[in-house]
Every structure is written in C-alpha cells, then in structure tokens.
Coordinates of C-alpha atoms in Angstrom, one line a residue:
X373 CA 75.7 130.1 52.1
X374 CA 74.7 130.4 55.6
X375 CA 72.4 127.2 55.2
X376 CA 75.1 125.2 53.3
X377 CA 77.8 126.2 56.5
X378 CA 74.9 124.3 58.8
X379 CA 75.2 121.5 57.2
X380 CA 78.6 120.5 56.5
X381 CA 80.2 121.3 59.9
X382 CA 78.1 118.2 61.1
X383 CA 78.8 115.8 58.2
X384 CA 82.8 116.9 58.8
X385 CA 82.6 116.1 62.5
X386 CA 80.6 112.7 61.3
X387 CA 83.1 111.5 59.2
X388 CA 86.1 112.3 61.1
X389 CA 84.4 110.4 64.6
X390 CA 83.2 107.9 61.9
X391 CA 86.0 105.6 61.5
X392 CA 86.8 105.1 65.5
X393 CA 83.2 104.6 66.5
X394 CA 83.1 101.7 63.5
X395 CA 86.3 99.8 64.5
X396 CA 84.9 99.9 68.5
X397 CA 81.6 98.5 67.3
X398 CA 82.7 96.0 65.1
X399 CA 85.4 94.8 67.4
X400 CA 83.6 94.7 70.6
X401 CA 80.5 93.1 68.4
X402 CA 83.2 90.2 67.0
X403 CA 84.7 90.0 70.9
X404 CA 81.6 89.4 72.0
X405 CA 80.9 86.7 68.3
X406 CA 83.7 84.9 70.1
X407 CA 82.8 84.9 73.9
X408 CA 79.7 82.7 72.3
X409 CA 81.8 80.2 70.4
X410 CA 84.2 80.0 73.6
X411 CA 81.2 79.0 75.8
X412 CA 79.8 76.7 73.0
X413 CA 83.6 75.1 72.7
X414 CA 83.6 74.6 76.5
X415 CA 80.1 73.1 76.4
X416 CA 81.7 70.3 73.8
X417 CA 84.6 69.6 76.0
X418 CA 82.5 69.5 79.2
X419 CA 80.9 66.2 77.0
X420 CA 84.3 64.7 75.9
X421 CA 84.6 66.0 72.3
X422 CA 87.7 66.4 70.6
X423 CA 87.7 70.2 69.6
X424 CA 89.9 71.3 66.4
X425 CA 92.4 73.5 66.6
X426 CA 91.1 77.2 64.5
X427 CA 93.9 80.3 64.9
X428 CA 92.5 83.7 64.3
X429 CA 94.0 85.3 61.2
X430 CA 96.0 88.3 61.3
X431 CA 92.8 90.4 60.4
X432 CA 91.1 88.5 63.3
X433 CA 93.7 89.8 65.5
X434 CA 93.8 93.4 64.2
X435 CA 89.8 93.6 64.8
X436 CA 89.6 92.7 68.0
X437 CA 92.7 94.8 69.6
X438 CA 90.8 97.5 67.9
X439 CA 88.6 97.1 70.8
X440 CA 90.1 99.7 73.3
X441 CA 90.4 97.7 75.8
X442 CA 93.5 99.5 77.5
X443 CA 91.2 102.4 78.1
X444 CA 88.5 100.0 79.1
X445 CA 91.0 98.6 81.6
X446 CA 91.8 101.9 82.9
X447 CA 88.5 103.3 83.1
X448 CA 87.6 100.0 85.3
X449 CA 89.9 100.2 87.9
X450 CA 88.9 103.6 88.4
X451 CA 85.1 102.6 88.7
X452 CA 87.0 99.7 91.3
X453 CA 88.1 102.2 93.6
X454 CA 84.9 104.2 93.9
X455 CA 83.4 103.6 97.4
X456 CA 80.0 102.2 97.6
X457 CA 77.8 103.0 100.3
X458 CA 77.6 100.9 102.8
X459 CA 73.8 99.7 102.3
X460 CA 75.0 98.8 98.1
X461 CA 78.1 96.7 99.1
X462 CA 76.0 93.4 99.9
X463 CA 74.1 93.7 97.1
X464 CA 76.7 94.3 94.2
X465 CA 79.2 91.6 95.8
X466 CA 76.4 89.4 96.1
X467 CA 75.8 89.4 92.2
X468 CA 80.2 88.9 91.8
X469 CA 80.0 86.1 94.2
X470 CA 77.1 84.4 92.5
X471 CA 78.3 85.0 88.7
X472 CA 81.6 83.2 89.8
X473 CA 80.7 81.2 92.5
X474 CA 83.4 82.8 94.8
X475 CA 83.9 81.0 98.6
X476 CA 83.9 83.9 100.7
X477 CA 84.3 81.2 103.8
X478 CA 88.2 81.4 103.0
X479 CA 87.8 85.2 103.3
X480 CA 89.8 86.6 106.1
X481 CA 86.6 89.2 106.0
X482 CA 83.9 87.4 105.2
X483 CA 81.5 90.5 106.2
X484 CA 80.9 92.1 103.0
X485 CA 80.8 95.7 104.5
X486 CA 83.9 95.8 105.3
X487 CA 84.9 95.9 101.4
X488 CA 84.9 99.9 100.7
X489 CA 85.6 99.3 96.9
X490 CA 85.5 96.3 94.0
X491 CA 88.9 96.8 94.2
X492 CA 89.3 95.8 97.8
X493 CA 87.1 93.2 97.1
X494 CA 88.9 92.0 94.4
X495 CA 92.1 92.0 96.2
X496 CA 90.5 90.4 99.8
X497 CA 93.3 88.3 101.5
X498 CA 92.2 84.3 103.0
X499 CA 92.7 83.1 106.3
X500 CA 95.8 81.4 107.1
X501 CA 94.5 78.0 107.2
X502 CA 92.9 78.3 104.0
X503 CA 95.4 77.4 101.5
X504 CA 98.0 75.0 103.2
X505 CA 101.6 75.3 101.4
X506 CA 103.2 72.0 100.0
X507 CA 106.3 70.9 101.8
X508 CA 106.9 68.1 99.8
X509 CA 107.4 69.3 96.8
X510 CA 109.5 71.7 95.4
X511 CA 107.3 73.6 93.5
X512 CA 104.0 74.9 94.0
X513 CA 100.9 76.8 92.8
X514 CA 101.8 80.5 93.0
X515 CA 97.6 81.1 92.7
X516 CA 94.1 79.5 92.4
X517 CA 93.4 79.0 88.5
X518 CA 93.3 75.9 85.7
X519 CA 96.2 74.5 84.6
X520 CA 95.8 75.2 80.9
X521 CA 99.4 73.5 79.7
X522 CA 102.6 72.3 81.1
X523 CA 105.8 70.1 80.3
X524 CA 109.2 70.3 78.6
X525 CA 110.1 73.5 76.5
X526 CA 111.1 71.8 73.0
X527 CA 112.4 73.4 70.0
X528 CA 112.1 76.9 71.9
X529 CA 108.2 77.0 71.4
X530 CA 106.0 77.3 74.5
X531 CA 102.4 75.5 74.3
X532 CA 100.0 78.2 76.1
X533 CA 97.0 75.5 75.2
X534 CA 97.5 72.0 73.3
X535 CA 98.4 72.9 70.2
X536 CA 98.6 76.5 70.3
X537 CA 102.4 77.7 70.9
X538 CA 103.9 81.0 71.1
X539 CA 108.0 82.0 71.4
X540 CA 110.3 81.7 73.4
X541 CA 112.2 84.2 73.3
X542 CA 109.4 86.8 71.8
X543 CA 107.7 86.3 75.3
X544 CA 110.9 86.7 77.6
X545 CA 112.7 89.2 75.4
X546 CA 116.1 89.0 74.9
X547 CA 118.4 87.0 77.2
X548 CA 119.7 88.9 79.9
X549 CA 123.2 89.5 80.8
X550 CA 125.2 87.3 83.0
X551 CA 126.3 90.2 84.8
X552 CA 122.8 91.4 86.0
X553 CA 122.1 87.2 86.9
X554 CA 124.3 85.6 90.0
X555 CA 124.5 81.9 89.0
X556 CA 127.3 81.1 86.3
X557 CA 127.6 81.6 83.0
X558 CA 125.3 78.8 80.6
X559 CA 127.1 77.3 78.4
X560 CA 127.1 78.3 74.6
X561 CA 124.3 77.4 72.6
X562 CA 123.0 77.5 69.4
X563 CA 119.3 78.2 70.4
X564 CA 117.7 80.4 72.9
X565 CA 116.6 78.2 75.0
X566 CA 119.8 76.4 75.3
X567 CA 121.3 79.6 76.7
X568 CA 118.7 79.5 79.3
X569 CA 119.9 76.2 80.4
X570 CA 122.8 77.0 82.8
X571 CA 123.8 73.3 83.9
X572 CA 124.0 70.5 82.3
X573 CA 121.4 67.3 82.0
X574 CA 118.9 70.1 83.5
X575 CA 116.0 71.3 80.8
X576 CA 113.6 73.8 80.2
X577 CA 110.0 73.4 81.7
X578 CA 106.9 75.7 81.6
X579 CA 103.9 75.8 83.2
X580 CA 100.2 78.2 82.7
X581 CA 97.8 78.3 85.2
X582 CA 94.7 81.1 84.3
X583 CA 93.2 83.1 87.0
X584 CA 89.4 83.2 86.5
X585 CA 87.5 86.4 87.8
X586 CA 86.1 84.2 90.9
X587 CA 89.4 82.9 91.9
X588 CA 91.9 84.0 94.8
X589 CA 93.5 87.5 92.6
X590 CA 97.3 87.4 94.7
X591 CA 99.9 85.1 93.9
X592 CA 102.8 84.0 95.6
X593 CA 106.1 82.7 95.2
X594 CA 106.2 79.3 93.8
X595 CA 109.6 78.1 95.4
X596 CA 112.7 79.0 96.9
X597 CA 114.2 81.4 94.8
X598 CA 115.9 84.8 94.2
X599 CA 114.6 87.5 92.0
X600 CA 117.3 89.6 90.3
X601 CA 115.5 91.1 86.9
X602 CA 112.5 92.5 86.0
X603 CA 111.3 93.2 82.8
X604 CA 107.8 95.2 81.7
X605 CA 106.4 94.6 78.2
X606 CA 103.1 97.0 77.8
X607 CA 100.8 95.5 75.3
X608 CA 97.7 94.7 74.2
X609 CA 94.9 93.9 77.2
X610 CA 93.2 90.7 75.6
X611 CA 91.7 88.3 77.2
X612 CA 93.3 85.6 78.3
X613 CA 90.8 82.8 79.1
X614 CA 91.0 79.4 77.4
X615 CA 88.7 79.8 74.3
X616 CA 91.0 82.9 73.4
X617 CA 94.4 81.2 74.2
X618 CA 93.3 78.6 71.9
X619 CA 92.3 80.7 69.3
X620 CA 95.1 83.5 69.3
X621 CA 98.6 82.3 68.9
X622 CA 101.1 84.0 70.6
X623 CA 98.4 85.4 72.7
X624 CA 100.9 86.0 75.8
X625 CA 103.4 87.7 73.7
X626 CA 100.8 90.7 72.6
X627 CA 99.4 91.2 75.9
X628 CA 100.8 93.4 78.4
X629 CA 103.4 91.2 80.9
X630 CA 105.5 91.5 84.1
X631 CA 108.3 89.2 83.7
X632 CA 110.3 87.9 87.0
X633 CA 113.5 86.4 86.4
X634 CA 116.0 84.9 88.5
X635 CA 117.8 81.2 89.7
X636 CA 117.0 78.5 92.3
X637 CA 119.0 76.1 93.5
X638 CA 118.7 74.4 89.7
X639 CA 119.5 77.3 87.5
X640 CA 117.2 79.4 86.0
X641 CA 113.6 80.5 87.2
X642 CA 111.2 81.9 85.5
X643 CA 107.3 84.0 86.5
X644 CA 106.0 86.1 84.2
X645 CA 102.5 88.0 85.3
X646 CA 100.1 88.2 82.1
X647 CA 97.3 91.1 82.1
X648 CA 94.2 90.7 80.5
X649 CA 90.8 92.6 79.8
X650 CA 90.2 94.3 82.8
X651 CA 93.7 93.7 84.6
X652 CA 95.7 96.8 83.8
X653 CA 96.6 96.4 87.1
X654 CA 99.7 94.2 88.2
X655 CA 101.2 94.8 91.2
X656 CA 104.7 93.0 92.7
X657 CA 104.6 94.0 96.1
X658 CA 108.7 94.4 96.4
X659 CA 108.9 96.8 93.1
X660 CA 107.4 100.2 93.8
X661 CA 108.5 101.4 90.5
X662 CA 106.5 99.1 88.3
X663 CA 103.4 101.2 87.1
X664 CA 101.4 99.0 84.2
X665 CA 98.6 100.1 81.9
X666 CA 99.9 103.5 81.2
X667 CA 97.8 105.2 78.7
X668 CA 100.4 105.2 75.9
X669 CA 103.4 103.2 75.0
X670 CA 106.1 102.0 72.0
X671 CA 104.4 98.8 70.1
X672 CA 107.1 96.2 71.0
X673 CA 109.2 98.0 73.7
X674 CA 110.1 96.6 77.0
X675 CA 111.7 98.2 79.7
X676 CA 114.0 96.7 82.2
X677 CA 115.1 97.0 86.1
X678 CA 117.9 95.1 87.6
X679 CA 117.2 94.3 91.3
X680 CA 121.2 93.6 92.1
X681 CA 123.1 97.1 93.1
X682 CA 126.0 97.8 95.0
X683 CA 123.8 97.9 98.5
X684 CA 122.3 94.6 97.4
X685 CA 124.3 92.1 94.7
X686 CA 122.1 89.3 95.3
X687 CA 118.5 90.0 94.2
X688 CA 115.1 89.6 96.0
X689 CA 115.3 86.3 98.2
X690 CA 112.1 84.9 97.8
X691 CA 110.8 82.0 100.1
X692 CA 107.9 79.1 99.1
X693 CA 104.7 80.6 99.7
X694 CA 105.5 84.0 100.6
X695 CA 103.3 87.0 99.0
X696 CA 104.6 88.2 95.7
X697 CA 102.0 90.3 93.9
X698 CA 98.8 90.8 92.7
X699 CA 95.9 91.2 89.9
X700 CA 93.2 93.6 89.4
X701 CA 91.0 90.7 87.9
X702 CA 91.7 87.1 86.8
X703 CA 94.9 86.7 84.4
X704 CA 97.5 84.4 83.8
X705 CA 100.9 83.3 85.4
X706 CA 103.5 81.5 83.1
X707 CA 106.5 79.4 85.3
X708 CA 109.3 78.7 82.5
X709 CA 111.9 77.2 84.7
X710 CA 115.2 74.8 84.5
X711 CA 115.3 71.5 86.3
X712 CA 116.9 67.9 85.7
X713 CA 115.6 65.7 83.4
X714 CA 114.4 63.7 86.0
X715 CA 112.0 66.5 87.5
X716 CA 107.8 65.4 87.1
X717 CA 104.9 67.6 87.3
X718 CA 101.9 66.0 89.4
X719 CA 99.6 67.7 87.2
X720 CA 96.4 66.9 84.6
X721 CA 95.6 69.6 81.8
X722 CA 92.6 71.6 82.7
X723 CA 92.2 70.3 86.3
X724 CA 91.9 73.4 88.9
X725 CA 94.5 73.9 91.1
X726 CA 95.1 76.1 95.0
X727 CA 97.7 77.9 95.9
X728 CA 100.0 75.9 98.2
X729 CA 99.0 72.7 96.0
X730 CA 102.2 70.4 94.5
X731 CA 103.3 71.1 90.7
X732 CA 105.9 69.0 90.8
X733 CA 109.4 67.9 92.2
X734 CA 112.4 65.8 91.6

C-alpha cells in the first residue's frame, strides 16, 4: 500500500499541472509559428507583393490568449524596474539599441549610465529640438510609429489594417452621456456612429499609428482639445504589430485599452491607448487613478471616470503637442475623430511617421 501511495501522489499532481503547462506550450509554440509567417509576410511586402488577407479562426484566437501573456506583462515590468549596475547598463542597452535601431542622438540623456532601469530607458524623454510640432496643420502625430490605416469611418466599421476591420462601438463602448460631454447634443441617429457625429456635414475619421519597441514610448496630444471621459477596458495583452493586426480581427477590441474621449473645436475627439505583449503599462500623466494590467478582471467589463465635477465642469484642456502619457513598450494609438467633409489626411499607409509631424487638416 505504502508503494502504491508513492506513486500516485505524483501522477495526481501531473495531471492536474498537466493541462496549464500544455495550453502555455502550445500557445507560446503557435505565437512564436506566427512571429515567422509575420516576418516572412513583411519580407513579400518589402518586394511589392500583394499579400492575401487570412483571419485567424476562433480556435486561433483561443490558443494564442492561452499564452499568459498578462502575467508575462506583469512579470516584465517588474524585471524593468530592477536596477542594473552601473558597469551592465552599456552593455544590455547596447543590445536594445541595436535590435531596434533606436537614435539615442535625440535622447535628452544620451549617456547610457544615467538609465538605472529598462524602464527608465524605455520611457527616456528627447531634446526639445528633436521633434518639431506642426503649426500648420491641425492635427498631428501624438507618437513616433507606422501609420498602419486611416480615412473615413463607414458603415460603423473601423479598418485597423486594409481589410481587416473591427467595431465601432465594441472598441469605444457604449456612447457616453451628453451630460458627462460639454458640446451639444448630436442629433438622432439610427447608427452608432451617427450619434458620434455632433454637427452636421462633419464625419467620422480614424487614424492607427503602431509604436514599435525602438520608437519614442510617450505620446502627446494630437490637437487642441479638451478631455472630459475616460474609459478603461482590461483585456487580453496581444500583440499588436502589423502581421497580427492583419491576422486577428477585432484585435483592438480584445486587448486591454485606455480610451480618451472629448470635443475640439469640430465635435467629437477621440484617443484611445492600445496595450500589447509587454505593455501592461499605460500611463496618462493627468489620471492618477488609472492602474492597468491588474492581475484579474471581468471578461468584457469597462470601467469609467468622468473628468467634469463641480470644481471643474470643463474637462482636461489639452494643448497641440503637450505631454499626454505613456507606454511601457511599443503599442498602438487609435485617433477616431469628427471633422468636415472637406478635412484631408497628408498621409501614405505604412509610411513612418514623428511626433509633431502633420496628419491632416481642413
């Protein structure tokens, strides 16, 4: 008896471990299946062929957020804010800067000493001069990234790349009340997206620009504007680079999201912070009581703060160019905005775009 109790305590413990440690290694061995088709797909771009369009099923999905990439996240920005010692820091941010070909001559610190952490690394400000804002124009690039899609809302579908589109309204959530939002009330409509629309001959534009892990992590505000909502979706931590957004539809709307609503002098204004892989972290430097990534949340809840009180009935005033938040790692910022018909983004799908650079204007 004492022989057969040896042996099945360690078959039990097998079998009950069995199921997570299968799900993790199959999904991170399929995650990493697909980081080789991405490169392979960006290979036949690079040469000017015409990729076809190939959405993950449902099952597709379901493997790969069986990766835990939440506690991935988390466990990552705690290895970010570990201090190195002084003679490792050159080294290790060496290797970063070579593997994405960062420019650490914009750095405002270009000594690599002076970085403590990853973290502080990954967050390292740019000198003044280094990213010129847009006068011009009316709206600019609230980050460094690639302009993966951009142009008219229509038939309230969002593209996130060409072809690929996600919702409307699943992304945003639920309209928000009038009374929470200063400008006047829109006037009825049948869709979603028409309710956006608060005056009319304006419509409903969107823009997605993807932060890659080399690129500048803070972004800014991307016009003049007032911020009176806030709303925080947790969610899945995916990645968000191009081969994925091409391949998951509705990508944005599992992913964990910060979204920023308010007007401008057209109507409605839209920014909505996307985390990814690696980016539990977003941070909007006027909202102290935003804490992402948490380790467990409601699948499909949101939670919501107004930023218009009794002491202050207008919202955040935001100005062109000023500092607005910031990732962990590279991510994704979505504009979805209301302008007249008559407004034109200065823009080419997949180019690379600054901060400070021209999106578009009237």
């Amino acid at each position: 008896p004492d022989r057969k109790k040896l042996h099945t305590a360690p078959v039990g413990q097998v079998f009950r471990l069995r199921p997570f440690h299968v799900l993790v290694a199959t999904g991170g061995g399929y995650a990493g299946y697909r980081k080789y088709e991405d490169y392979k797909l960006e290979q036949l771009e690079k040469r000017g062929i015409e990729v076809p369009v190939r959405l993950a099923s449902e099952w597709e999905v379901a493997l790969y957020k069986s990766v835990p990439t939440r506690l991935l996240s988390r466990a990552w920005g705690r290895l970010n804010q570990v201090e190195l010692p002084t003679w490792l820091r050159k080294p290790v941010y060496s290797l970063y800067i070579w593997t994405f070909g960062v420019n650490m001559k914009e750095a405002a610190v270009e000594d690599l000493h002076h970085y403590r952490n990853l973290s502080e690394f990954f967050r390292r400000k740019l000198k003044p001069q280094a990213r010129p804002v847009c006068c011009v124009h009316s709206v600019i690039s609230p980050s460094d990234g690639k302009i993966l899609n951009f142009g008219q809302v229509k038939n309230c579908e969002v593209e996130q790349v060409k072809g690929v589109t996600y919702s409307l309204e699943s992304f945003l959530g639920p309209r928000i009340s009038t009374e929470e939002m200063h400008f006047s009330q829109a006037p009825p409509g049948n869709s979603f997206q028409q309710q956006l629309v608060t005056k009319e001959g304006n419509e409903l534009y969107h823009c997605v620009i993807y932060l890659a892990p080399g690129d500048y992590h803070c972004f800014h505000s991307p016009t003049d504007w007032t911020v009176s909502h806030r709303r925080h979706f947790p969610g899945s931590l995916m990645s968000v680079n191009p081969g994925v957004a091409r391949w998951i539809k509705e990508l944005f709307c599992h992913n964990e999201r910060v979204v920023l609503t308010g007007d401008w002098k057209h109507g409605f204004f839209s920014l909505t912070a996307v985390g990814a892989t690696n980016v539990g972290s977003i941070h909007i430097y006027f909202d102290q009581d935003l804490h992402t990534n948490s380790p467990s949340y409601s699948k499909g809840s949101y939670n919501d703060f107004s930023f218009i009180s009794n002491n202050n009935k207008e919202g955040i005033p935001m100005r062109k160019g000023e500092h607005l938040g910031e990732f962990n790692l590279g991510s994704t910022i979505v504009l979805i905005f209301e302008a007249p018909r008559d407004f034109k983004f200065n823009l080419k799908a997949g180019q690379k775009i600054r901060f400070g650079e021209a999106l578009g204007s009237l």
